Coordinates of C-alpha atoms in Angstrom, one line a residue:
N1 CA 92.2 -190.5 82.4
A2 CA 88.6 -189.5 82.9
E3 CA 86.0 -191.5 81.6
I4 CA 82.3 -190.6 81.0
V5 CA 79.7 -191.7 83.7
G6 CA 76.7 -189.9 82.0
V7 CA 75.6 -186.9 80.3
S8 CA 73.6 -184.4 81.0
F9 CA 71.7 -181.7 78.6
A10 CA 69.2 -178.6 79.3
I11 CA 67.6 -176.8 76.4
E12 CA 65.0 -174.9 78.6
P13 CA 65.8 -173.1 81.8
G14 CA 64.2 -175.2 84.5
E15 CA 64.3 -178.3 82.4
A16 CA 67.1 -180.7 82.3
A17 CA 67.7 -184.5 81.7
Y18 CA 70.3 -187.0 82.8
V19 CA 71.5 -190.1 80.8
P20 CA 73.3 -192.3 83.0
L21 CA 75.7 -194.9 81.2
G22 CA 78.4 -196.2 83.6
H23 CA 77.1 -196.4 87.2
D24 CA 78.6 -199.6 88.4
Y25 CA 77.8 -200.0 92.0
M26 CA 76.2 -202.9 93.8
G27 CA 72.7 -203.2 92.6
A28 CA 72.7 -200.3 90.0
P29 CA 69.9 -200.3 87.6
E30 CA 70.4 -201.3 83.8
Q31 CA 71.4 -198.6 81.8
L32 CA 71.9 -197.6 78.0
D33 CA 75.2 -198.8 76.3
R34 CA 78.0 -196.2 76.5
D35 CA 79.3 -196.6 73.5
E36 CA 75.9 -196.8 71.6
V37 CA 75.1 -193.6 73.0
L38 CA 78.2 -191.9 72.4
N39 CA 78.1 -193.1 68.8
Q40 CA 74.5 -191.5 68.5
L41 CA 75.9 -188.3 70.1
K42 CA 79.0 -188.1 68.0
P43 CA 77.5 -186.3 64.9
L44 CA 76.1 -183.7 67.1
L45 CA 79.0 -183.5 69.1
E46 CA 81.1 -183.1 66.2
D47 CA 78.9 -180.6 64.1
P48 CA 80.5 -177.1 64.5
G49 CA 77.4 -175.7 63.1
L50 CA 75.6 -176.8 66.2
A51 CA 76.0 -174.3 68.9
K52 CA 77.3 -176.0 72.1
V53 CA 76.8 -173.9 75.8
G54 CA 78.8 -175.4 78.8
Q55 CA 80.8 -174.5 82.0
N56 CA 84.4 -174.9 81.4
L57 CA 84.1 -176.9 78.2
K58 CA 87.9 -177.3 77.7
Y59 CA 87.6 -180.2 80.5
D60 CA 84.3 -181.5 78.4
K61 CA 86.4 -181.7 75.2
N62 CA 89.5 -183.4 76.7
V63 CA 87.2 -186.2 78.4
L64 CA 85.3 -186.6 75.1
A65 CA 88.5 -186.7 73.2
N66 CA 89.2 -190.1 75.6
H67 CA 86.3 -191.5 73.7
G68 CA 87.2 -190.8 70.2
I69 CA 84.9 -187.8 69.9
T70 CA 86.3 -184.2 68.8
L71 CA 83.9 -181.7 70.5
E72 CA 83.2 -178.9 67.9
G73 CA 80.9 -175.8 67.9
I74 CA 82.0 -174.4 71.3
A75 CA 79.9 -171.2 70.9
E76 CA 79.7 -170.0 74.7
D77 CA 81.5 -170.9 78.1
T78 CA 79.8 -169.5 81.2
M79 CA 83.2 -169.8 83.4
L80 CA 84.7 -167.1 80.8
E81 CA 81.7 -165.3 80.4
S82 CA 82.0 -164.7 84.1
Y83 CA 85.9 -164.0 84.1
V84 CA 85.8 -161.7 81.1
L85 CA 83.0 -159.8 83.0
N86 CA 84.6 -159.3 86.0
S87 CA 87.7 -161.4 87.1
V88 CA 87.8 -160.4 90.7
A89 CA 84.1 -160.1 91.9
T90 CA 83.9 -163.8 92.6
R91 CA 85.6 -167.3 91.9
H92 CA 84.6 -168.8 88.5
D93 CA 83.1 -172.4 89.5
M94 CA 79.7 -173.2 88.9
D95 CA 78.6 -173.4 92.5
S96 CA 80.2 -169.9 93.3
L97 CA 78.6 -168.4 89.9
A98 CA 75.2 -169.7 90.8
M99 CA 75.2 -168.3 94.3
Y100 CA 76.5 -164.9 93.1
Y101 CA 74.6 -164.4 89.5
L102 CA 71.5 -166.5 90.5
G103 CA 71.0 -166.7 94.2
E104 CA 70.8 -170.2 94.2
K105 CA 72.8 -172.9 96.3
T106 CA 73.5 -175.7 94.0
I107 CA 73.5 -179.4 95.4
S108 CA 77.6 -179.7 96.1
F109 CA 79.8 -182.8 94.7
E110 CA 80.9 -183.5 98.5
S111 CA 77.0 -183.7 99.8
I112 CA 76.5 -186.5 97.3
A113 CA 79.9 -188.0 97.2
G114 CA 81.4 -187.4 100.6
K115 CA 84.9 -186.1 101.6
G116 CA 88.5 -186.9 101.7
A117 CA 90.0 -190.3 101.4
K118 CA 86.4 -191.8 101.3
Q119 CA 85.1 -189.6 98.5
L120 CA 83.1 -191.8 95.9
T121 CA 83.7 -191.6 92.2
F122 CA 80.7 -190.5 90.1
N123 CA 80.2 -194.3 88.7
Q124 CA 79.5 -195.3 92.5
I125 CA 77.0 -192.6 93.3
E126 CA 73.4 -194.0 93.3
L127 CA 71.4 -192.5 90.2
E128 CA 68.5 -191.4 93.0
K129 CA 71.4 -188.7 94.0
A130 CA 73.5 -188.5 90.6
A131 CA 70.5 -187.5 88.3
P132 CA 69.4 -184.4 90.2
Y133 CA 73.0 -183.5 90.5
A134 CA 74.0 -183.7 87.0
A135 CA 70.9 -182.3 85.7
E136 CA 71.2 -179.4 87.8
D137 CA 75.0 -178.7 86.5
A138 CA 72.9 -178.7 82.9
D139 CA 70.2 -176.4 84.0
I140 CA 72.2 -173.8 86.1
T141 CA 74.7 -173.5 82.9
L142 CA 72.1 -172.6 80.7
R143 CA 70.4 -169.8 83.1
L144 CA 74.0 -168.6 83.8
H145 CA 74.6 -168.2 80.3
Q146 CA 71.2 -166.3 79.6
T147 CA 72.1 -164.1 82.9
L148 CA 75.8 -163.4 81.9
R149 CA 75.6 -162.9 78.2
P150 CA 73.6 -160.1 77.9
K151 CA 75.8 -158.2 80.6
L152 CA 78.7 -159.1 78.5
K153 CA 77.2 -157.0 75.1
E154 CA 76.4 -153.9 77.4
T155 CA 79.7 -153.5 79.0
G156 CA 82.0 -151.8 77.2
K157 CA 84.3 -153.9 74.7
L158 CA 84.0 -157.0 77.1
A159 CA 81.6 -158.9 74.4
S160 CA 84.7 -158.6 71.6
V161 CA 87.5 -159.7 74.5
Y162 CA 85.4 -162.8 75.2
E163 CA 84.2 -163.7 71.4
D164 CA 87.8 -162.6 69.8
I165 CA 90.1 -163.5 72.5
D166 CA 89.2 -166.0 75.3
L167 CA 86.5 -168.1 73.7
P168 CA 88.7 -169.1 70.5
L169 CA 91.8 -170.1 72.6
V170 CA 89.5 -173.0 74.6
P171 CA 90.2 -175.6 71.8
V172 CA 93.7 -174.2 71.2
L173 CA 94.5 -175.4 75.0
S174 CA 92.4 -178.1 74.9
R175 CA 94.7 -179.6 72.0
M176 CA 97.8 -178.4 73.4
E177 CA 97.0 -180.3 76.6
Q178 CA 96.0 -183.5 75.0
R179 CA 99.6 -183.3 72.9
G180 CA 101.7 -182.8 76.1
T181 CA 105.4 -182.4 76.2
L182 CA 108.4 -184.6 76.3
I183 CA 110.4 -184.7 79.3
S184 CA 113.5 -186.6 79.7
A185 CA 113.1 -188.6 83.5
S186 CA 116.9 -189.5 83.4
T187 CA 118.1 -185.7 83.2
L188 CA 115.8 -184.9 85.9
R189 CA 116.8 -187.7 88.4
K190 CA 120.5 -186.9 87.8
H191 CA 119.8 -183.1 88.5
S192 CA 117.5 -184.2 91.7
Q193 CA 121.0 -186.1 93.0
E194 CA 122.8 -183.2 92.4
L195 CA 120.5 -181.1 94.0
A196 CA 120.6 -183.4 97.3
E197 CA 124.1 -183.2 97.3
R198 CA 124.3 -179.5 97.2
M199 CA 121.5 -179.0 99.9
A200 CA 123.9 -181.6 102.1
E201 CA 126.7 -179.4 101.7
L202 CA 124.5 -176.3 102.5
E203 CA 123.4 -178.0 105.4
K204 CA 126.9 -178.6 106.7
E205 CA 128.0 -175.0 106.0
A206 CA 124.7 -173.6 108.2
H207 CA 125.6 -175.9 111.0
D208 CA 129.7 -174.8 111.0
V209 CA 128.2 -171.1 110.8
A210 CA 125.6 -171.7 113.8
G211 CA 128.1 -173.5 115.6
E212 CA 125.6 -176.6 116.5
T213 CA 123.6 -178.6 114.3
F214 CA 119.8 -178.2 113.9
N215 CA 116.7 -178.4 111.6
L216 CA 117.0 -176.2 108.6
G217 CA 113.2 -176.3 108.4
S218 CA 112.2 -175.7 111.7
T219 CA 111.0 -172.2 112.7
K220 CA 111.4 -172.5 116.0
Q221 CA 114.9 -173.8 115.9
L222 CA 115.8 -171.0 113.5
Q223 CA 114.3 -168.3 115.7
A224 CA 116.3 -169.4 118.7
I225 CA 119.6 -169.4 116.7
F226 CA 118.9 -166.3 114.6
Y227 CA 117.8 -164.3 117.1
D228 CA 118.8 -165.6 121.0
K229 CA 122.1 -167.3 120.0
M230 CA 123.5 -164.8 117.3
G231 CA 121.6 -161.6 118.1
L232 CA 120.3 -160.9 114.5
P233 CA 118.2 -157.8 114.4
V234 CA 114.6 -158.5 114.4
V235 CA 113.3 -157.1 111.1
K236 CA 109.5 -158.4 111.5
K237 CA 107.5 -160.2 114.3
T238 CA 104.7 -162.7 113.6
P239 CA 101.1 -162.1 114.5
K240 CA 101.9 -163.7 117.9
G241 CA 104.7 -161.7 118.5
A242 CA 107.8 -164.0 117.8
P243 CA 110.6 -162.7 115.4
S244 CA 109.8 -163.7 111.9
T245 CA 112.1 -166.3 109.7
A246 CA 109.5 -165.7 106.6
E247 CA 111.4 -165.3 102.9
P248 CA 111.4 -161.7 102.7
V249 CA 113.0 -161.3 106.2
L250 CA 115.5 -163.9 105.3
Q251 CA 116.3 -162.0 102.2
E252 CA 117.1 -158.4 104.0
L253 CA 119.1 -160.3 106.6
A254 CA 121.2 -162.0 103.8
H255 CA 122.4 -158.8 102.6
E256 CA 124.8 -158.7 105.8
Y257 CA 124.8 -162.5 107.6
E258 CA 125.8 -165.5 105.9
L259 CA 123.4 -167.8 107.7
P260 CA 120.1 -166.5 106.5
R261 CA 121.7 -166.4 103.1
L262 CA 122.6 -170.1 103.4
I263 CA 119.0 -171.3 104.7
L264 CA 117.6 -169.0 101.6
E265 CA 119.7 -171.1 99.0
H266 CA 118.8 -174.2 100.7
R267 CA 115.1 -173.3 100.6
S268 CA 114.9 -172.4 97.1
L269 CA 117.0 -175.8 96.0
S270 CA 114.4 -177.6 98.2
K271 CA 111.5 -176.0 96.6
L272 CA 113.0 -177.0 93.0
K273 CA 113.6 -180.4 94.1
S274 CA 110.1 -181.2 95.4
T275 CA 108.2 -179.2 93.0
Y276 CA 110.1 -180.0 89.7
T277 CA 113.3 -182.5 89.6
D278 CA 111.2 -185.0 92.0
T279 CA 107.7 -184.5 90.7
L280 CA 108.0 -184.1 86.9
P281 CA 108.9 -187.9 86.3
E282 CA 105.6 -188.8 88.2
L283 CA 103.5 -186.8 86.2
I284 CA 104.8 -188.6 82.8
H285 CA 101.4 -190.3 81.5
H286 CA 101.5 -194.0 81.0
R287 CA 99.9 -193.9 78.0
T288 CA 101.2 -191.4 76.1
G289 CA 105.0 -191.1 77.7
R290 CA 104.1 -187.4 78.0
V291 CA 103.6 -184.9 80.6
H292 CA 100.1 -183.1 80.3
T293 CA 99.9 -179.8 82.0
S294 CA 96.5 -177.8 82.5
Y295 CA 96.0 -174.5 81.7
H296 CA 93.8 -172.2 83.4
Q297 CA 91.9 -169.4 81.7
A298 CA 90.0 -167.9 84.9
V299 CA 92.4 -167.6 87.8
T300 CA 94.7 -164.6 87.6
A301 CA 93.1 -161.3 87.8
T302 CA 94.9 -159.6 85.0
G303 CA 93.8 -162.3 81.9
R304 CA 97.2 -164.2 81.9
L305 CA 96.9 -167.9 81.8
S306 CA 98.1 -169.9 84.7
S307 CA 99.2 -173.7 84.4
S308 CA 99.2 -176.8 87.2
E309 CA 100.5 -180.3 87.1
P310 CA 103.3 -179.0 86.5
N311 CA 103.3 -175.1 86.8
L312 CA 105.2 -174.2 84.0
Q313 CA 105.0 -170.5 84.7
N314 CA 107.1 -171.0 88.0
I315 CA 110.0 -172.4 86.5
P316 CA 113.0 -169.8 87.7
I317 CA 113.9 -168.0 84.6
R318 CA 117.6 -166.7 85.2
S319 CA 118.9 -169.0 88.0
E320 CA 121.2 -172.1 86.6
Q321 CA 118.9 -174.3 88.3
G322 CA 115.9 -173.3 86.1
R323 CA 118.0 -173.6 83.0
R324 CA 118.8 -177.4 84.5
I325 CA 115.2 -178.0 84.7
R326 CA 114.3 -176.6 81.3
Q327 CA 117.1 -179.0 79.8
A328 CA 114.7 -181.9 80.7
F329 CA 112.1 -180.6 78.4
I330 CA 113.2 -182.4 75.3
A331 CA 112.2 -182.6 71.4
P332 CA 111.1 -186.1 70.0
E333 CA 113.6 -187.8 67.4
G334 CA 113.5 -185.7 64.0
Y335 CA 112.1 -182.9 65.6
K336 CA 113.4 -179.6 67.3
L337 CA 112.2 -177.4 70.0
V338 CA 111.1 -173.7 68.7
A339 CA 110.9 -171.3 71.5
A340 CA 109.7 -168.1 70.4
D341 CA 108.9 -164.9 73.0
Y342 CA 108.1 -161.2 73.0
S343 CA 111.4 -159.1 73.7
Q344 CA 110.5 -156.6 76.7
I345 CA 106.8 -156.7 75.6
E346 CA 105.6 -154.8 78.6
L347 CA 107.9 -151.8 78.2
R348 CA 106.8 -151.9 74.6
I349 CA 103.2 -151.4 75.7
M350 CA 104.3 -148.7 78.4
A351 CA 105.6 -146.8 75.2
H352 CA 102.5 -147.4 73.4
L353 CA 99.9 -146.5 76.1
S354 CA 102.1 -143.5 77.6
G355 CA 102.9 -142.1 73.9
D356 CA 106.4 -141.1 75.6
K357 CA 108.3 -139.3 72.9
G358 CA 111.5 -140.4 74.2
L359 CA 110.8 -144.2 74.9
L360 CA 109.1 -144.6 71.3
K361 CA 112.1 -143.0 70.0
A362 CA 114.3 -145.5 71.5
F363 CA 112.1 -148.6 70.6
E364 CA 111.7 -147.1 66.9
K365 CA 115.6 -147.0 66.7
G366 CA 115.7 -150.2 67.8
E367 CA 118.0 -149.3 70.7
D368 CA 118.8 -151.6 73.7
I369 CA 115.9 -149.9 76.1
H370 CA 117.9 -150.7 79.3
K371 CA 120.8 -148.8 78.1
A372 CA 119.1 -146.0 76.7
T373 CA 117.3 -145.4 79.8
A374 CA 120.6 -145.9 81.6
S375 CA 122.2 -143.2 79.3
E376 CA 119.4 -141.1 80.4
V377 CA 119.3 -141.3 83.7
F378 CA 123.0 -141.5 84.8
G379 CA 123.9 -139.0 82.2
V380 CA 126.4 -140.7 80.2
S381 CA 126.3 -141.8 76.3
L382 CA 125.3 -145.0 74.9
E383 CA 128.9 -146.4 74.4
E384 CA 129.9 -145.4 78.3
V385 CA 126.9 -147.1 79.9
S386 CA 128.4 -149.7 82.3
S387 CA 127.1 -153.4 82.7
D388 CA 126.3 -152.3 86.2
Q389 CA 124.5 -149.1 85.3
R390 CA 122.7 -150.9 82.6
R391 CA 121.5 -153.7 85.2
S392 CA 120.3 -150.6 87.3
A393 CA 118.3 -149.1 84.4
K394 CA 116.7 -152.4 84.0
A395 CA 115.5 -152.6 87.6
I396 CA 114.4 -148.9 87.3
N397 CA 112.4 -149.8 84.0
F398 CA 110.6 -152.9 85.0
G399 CA 110.0 -151.6 88.7
L400 CA 108.2 -148.3 87.5
I401 CA 106.0 -150.4 85.4
Y402 CA 105.0 -152.5 88.6
G403 CA 104.5 -149.1 90.6
M404 CA 107.7 -149.6 92.9
S405 CA 108.5 -147.1 95.0
A406 CA 111.8 -145.5 96.1
F407 CA 111.9 -147.7 99.3
G408 CA 111.4 -150.6 96.7
L409 CA 113.9 -149.8 94.3
S410 CA 116.4 -148.6 97.2
R411 CA 116.1 -152.3 98.3
Q412 CA 116.3 -154.1 94.7
L413 CA 119.6 -151.9 93.9
D414 CA 121.1 -152.3 97.5
V415 CA 121.6 -148.1 97.4
E416 CA 120.3 -145.6 99.7
R417 CA 116.7 -144.6 99.5
R418 CA 117.8 -140.7 98.5
L419 CA 119.8 -141.8 95.5
A420 CA 116.7 -144.1 94.4
Q421 CA 114.7 -141.2 94.7
Q422 CA 117.3 -139.1 92.4
Y423 CA 117.0 -141.9 89.9
I424 CA 113.2 -141.9 90.0
D425 CA 112.9 -138.4 89.7
R426 CA 115.6 -138.1 86.8
Y427 CA 113.8 -141.3 84.9
F428 CA 110.5 -138.9 85.0
E429 CA 112.2 -135.9 83.8
R430 CA 113.5 -137.8 80.7
Y431 CA 110.0 -139.7 80.1
P432 CA 107.3 -137.0 81.2
G433 CA 104.8 -139.2 79.0
V434 CA 105.3 -142.3 81.7
L435 CA 104.8 -140.0 84.7
Q436 CA 101.7 -138.3 82.9
Y437 CA 100.1 -141.8 82.0
M438 CA 100.8 -142.9 85.6
D439 CA 98.8 -139.8 87.0
N440 CA 96.1 -140.1 84.5
I441 CA 95.7 -143.9 85.2
R442 CA 95.5 -143.7 88.8
K443 CA 92.9 -140.8 88.6
Q444 CA 90.9 -142.9 86.2
A445 CA 91.1 -146.3 88.5
H446 CA 90.0 -143.9 91.3
D447 CA 86.8 -142.4 89.2
D448 CA 85.8 -145.8 87.5
G449 CA 87.0 -148.5 89.9
F450 CA 88.4 -150.2 87.0
V451 CA 91.2 -150.1 84.4
E452 CA 91.5 -151.3 80.7
T453 CA 93.8 -153.2 78.5
L454 CA 94.4 -152.3 75.0
F455 CA 91.8 -154.5 73.8
G456 CA 89.1 -153.4 76.4
R457 CA 89.5 -156.4 79.1
R458 CA 88.7 -154.7 82.5
L459 CA 90.1 -155.1 85.7
Y460 CA 87.8 -153.9 88.5
L461 CA 89.7 -152.8 91.5
P462 CA 87.6 -153.1 94.7
E463 CA 90.2 -151.6 97.0
I464 CA 90.9 -148.4 95.0
N465 CA 89.0 -146.2 97.3
A466 CA 89.5 -148.1 100.6
R467 CA 90.0 -146.5 103.5
N468 CA 93.0 -148.3 104.7
K469 CA 96.1 -146.3 102.9
Q470 CA 98.0 -149.8 102.3
L471 CA 95.2 -151.4 100.5
Q472 CA 94.8 -148.3 98.4
Q473 CA 98.3 -147.9 97.3
A474 CA 98.4 -151.7 96.6
A475 CA 95.3 -151.0 94.3
E476 CA 97.0 -148.0 92.6
R477 CA 100.2 -150.1 91.9
T478 CA 97.7 -152.9 90.3
A479 CA 96.1 -149.9 88.3
I480 CA 99.4 -149.0 86.8
N481 CA 100.7 -152.3 86.0
A482 CA 97.6 -154.3 85.2
P483 CA 97.0 -152.6 81.4
M484 CA 100.4 -153.7 80.6
Q485 CA 100.2 -157.1 81.9
G486 CA 96.8 -157.8 80.9
T487 CA 97.5 -156.3 77.1
A488 CA 100.6 -158.8 76.9
A489 CA 98.4 -161.7 78.1
D490 CA 95.5 -160.4 75.5
I491 CA 98.3 -160.4 72.6
I492 CA 100.0 -163.9 73.2
K493 CA 96.5 -165.5 73.7
R494 CA 95.4 -163.7 69.9
A495 CA 99.1 -164.9 68.8
M496 CA 98.2 -168.5 69.9
V497 CA 94.8 -168.5 68.2
D498 CA 96.7 -167.4 65.0
V499 CA 99.3 -169.8 65.0
E500 CA 97.2 -172.6 66.1
N501 CA 95.0 -172.0 63.2
W502 CA 98.0 -171.4 60.7
L503 CA 99.7 -174.7 61.7
L504 CA 96.5 -176.9 61.5
K505 CA 95.6 -175.5 58.0
E506 CA 99.0 -175.5 56.4
H507 CA 101.7 -177.6 58.6
A508 CA 99.7 -180.3 60.6
D509 CA 102.2 -182.9 59.7
E510 CA 105.3 -180.4 60.5
A511 CA 104.7 -178.6 63.6
R512 CA 102.6 -178.5 66.6
M513 CA 102.3 -175.9 69.7
T514 CA 102.8 -177.6 72.9
M515 CA 103.4 -175.1 75.7
Q516 CA 102.9 -171.4 76.6
V517 CA 104.9 -169.8 79.4
H518 CA 104.9 -166.1 80.4
D519 CA 105.5 -164.2 76.8
E520 CA 107.0 -167.5 75.4
L521 CA 105.3 -170.2 72.9
I522 CA 107.3 -173.5 72.7
L523 CA 106.5 -175.9 69.6
E524 CA 107.7 -179.2 68.2
V525 CA 109.0 -178.7 65.1
K526 CA 110.3 -181.3 62.2
E527 CA 113.9 -180.6 61.3
S528 CA 113.2 -180.5 57.6
A529 CA 110.6 -177.5 58.2
L530 CA 112.3 -175.4 60.7
D531 CA 113.4 -172.3 58.8
K532 CA 110.0 -171.9 57.4
I533 CA 108.0 -172.4 60.5
R534 CA 110.5 -170.2 62.4
S535 CA 110.1 -167.3 60.4
G536 CA 106.2 -167.7 60.1
L537 CA 105.9 -168.0 63.7
E538 CA 108.1 -164.9 64.0
Q539 CA 105.3 -162.9 61.8
R540 CA 102.4 -164.0 63.3
M541 CA 103.5 -163.3 66.7
S542 CA 104.7 -159.7 65.8
A543 CA 101.3 -159.0 63.9
A544 CA 99.2 -159.8 67.2
A545 CA 98.8 -156.3 68.0
E546 CA 99.2 -153.1 66.2
L547 CA 101.4 -150.9 68.4
D548 CA 103.1 -147.5 68.0
V549 CA 106.5 -149.4 68.4
P550 CA 107.8 -152.7 66.7
L551 CA 106.7 -155.8 68.6
L552 CA 110.0 -157.9 68.6
V553 CA 110.0 -161.4 68.7
E554 CA 113.1 -163.9 69.0
A555 CA 113.1 -167.4 68.5
G556 CA 115.4 -169.8 69.1
A557 CA 115.6 -173.9 68.2
G558 CA 117.2 -176.7 70.0
D559 CA 117.0 -180.1 71.1
N560 CA 115.7 -178.8 74.5
W561 CA 113.6 -176.0 76.0
D562 CA 116.8 -174.5 77.4
E563 CA 119.0 -174.7 74.1
A564 CA 115.9 -173.2 72.4
H565 CA 115.4 -170.3 75.0

């Protein structure tokens, strides 16, 4: 929805200019005609040969698109330079970067526009205040670029991570945001109604179990019923010394007691209802009839993308309710949705990074990796592995790549700690390369203060040598997992750039990429082109990295995301 109020430039550090075009407060001076100025700038902004430097240029690209200008020649982005250089040193907004790298306090937007409900929009701000603010933005951006770019060049492989992965992704994400995705409001409304009914049932059940009516959302009332009335064990206390009713506490109590289980289910449905089924229809854009999420490239520590309004990454994957939400993401008339995702990508990366012979062999032979692990850990043949054993092996496989302890695993599998420790010991006996990798990466993290992905993206670990043991152990767990999670993120970003370029070049009128969620890409594809796009997509995603094991991609198609997924 954003419209341009003015444009600012800097070509030399310390010199910047602001061209006001749309300030319309009472008594605003006459300004140049916006359309005329943008027409003159259009050839420059659309020229791929003219290099542009900006801070978060994806946003500028989207706003310019509202005025019929396709920004090309995105050569440098200071937000991404900072993010690739050190994702955890500072936040990556301009004010934070100016302070951290240049030691300068910039004019904040609030200081000229005010706060809260009374905050002015930029068109209402007097030129005397607007010009220094806008010109400073351009000047600081140029100076940040001149400070950050040399640092990237001299640090490991960071320049190539920035140039080959993060920067080429900017126009790809911008186009995905502009395309948006189609959502069925009626499906969501129906789902909302059903959630409300189920929540009412749960509330009644909870009141029956408690023997009185109470507000399920009230911490005080829950404490009184759980601990004073029913005498449940106190698992943890709040900082003020009261018995806690936080999520992890309820999860522990829910193993043995009915009421905490009911409260948990009610909470999770309430969250789905408020976050998705009630909110998604409100996000449908009046002009396009579609929902346009925002992807964030500089938020997570490991290089993964995140998204907001709506947050696509948080839709529950395994629950029936999550499936219902995905059913509301639909294909337009004459199209199908194609969802392609990497199968067990982090475990495959672990096999590659650790070079463990057992893991490599299982993947090369195309075995079900969780079954293969179950067979090794429980000492049975592949054919004899039960579904419970496979489920346990899956928890072990994923738990260990997240640095999980025997205590964590025992809680997840609901077995004694001693038994969980036996599983872990047996796993490492069977896959000694994995243990060796974990020991090496921990040591490297302590020595260097950072770990790297396969492509050289760095994750710094400021707490790795902390005096506090808990902080240190958390940093060690991150050190083990970050190379895998970060490499998976790098791979899907490389795939997105390749897939987008291929579609634009060869199939622009047949298919378009609309969403990215975790290890999955979602496309809208014309029914007539389904087979060739699907196989081309699988090939390109598989070729996004060369590992010692095959990168397996599974693509499905359907009228909605759940069918395709």
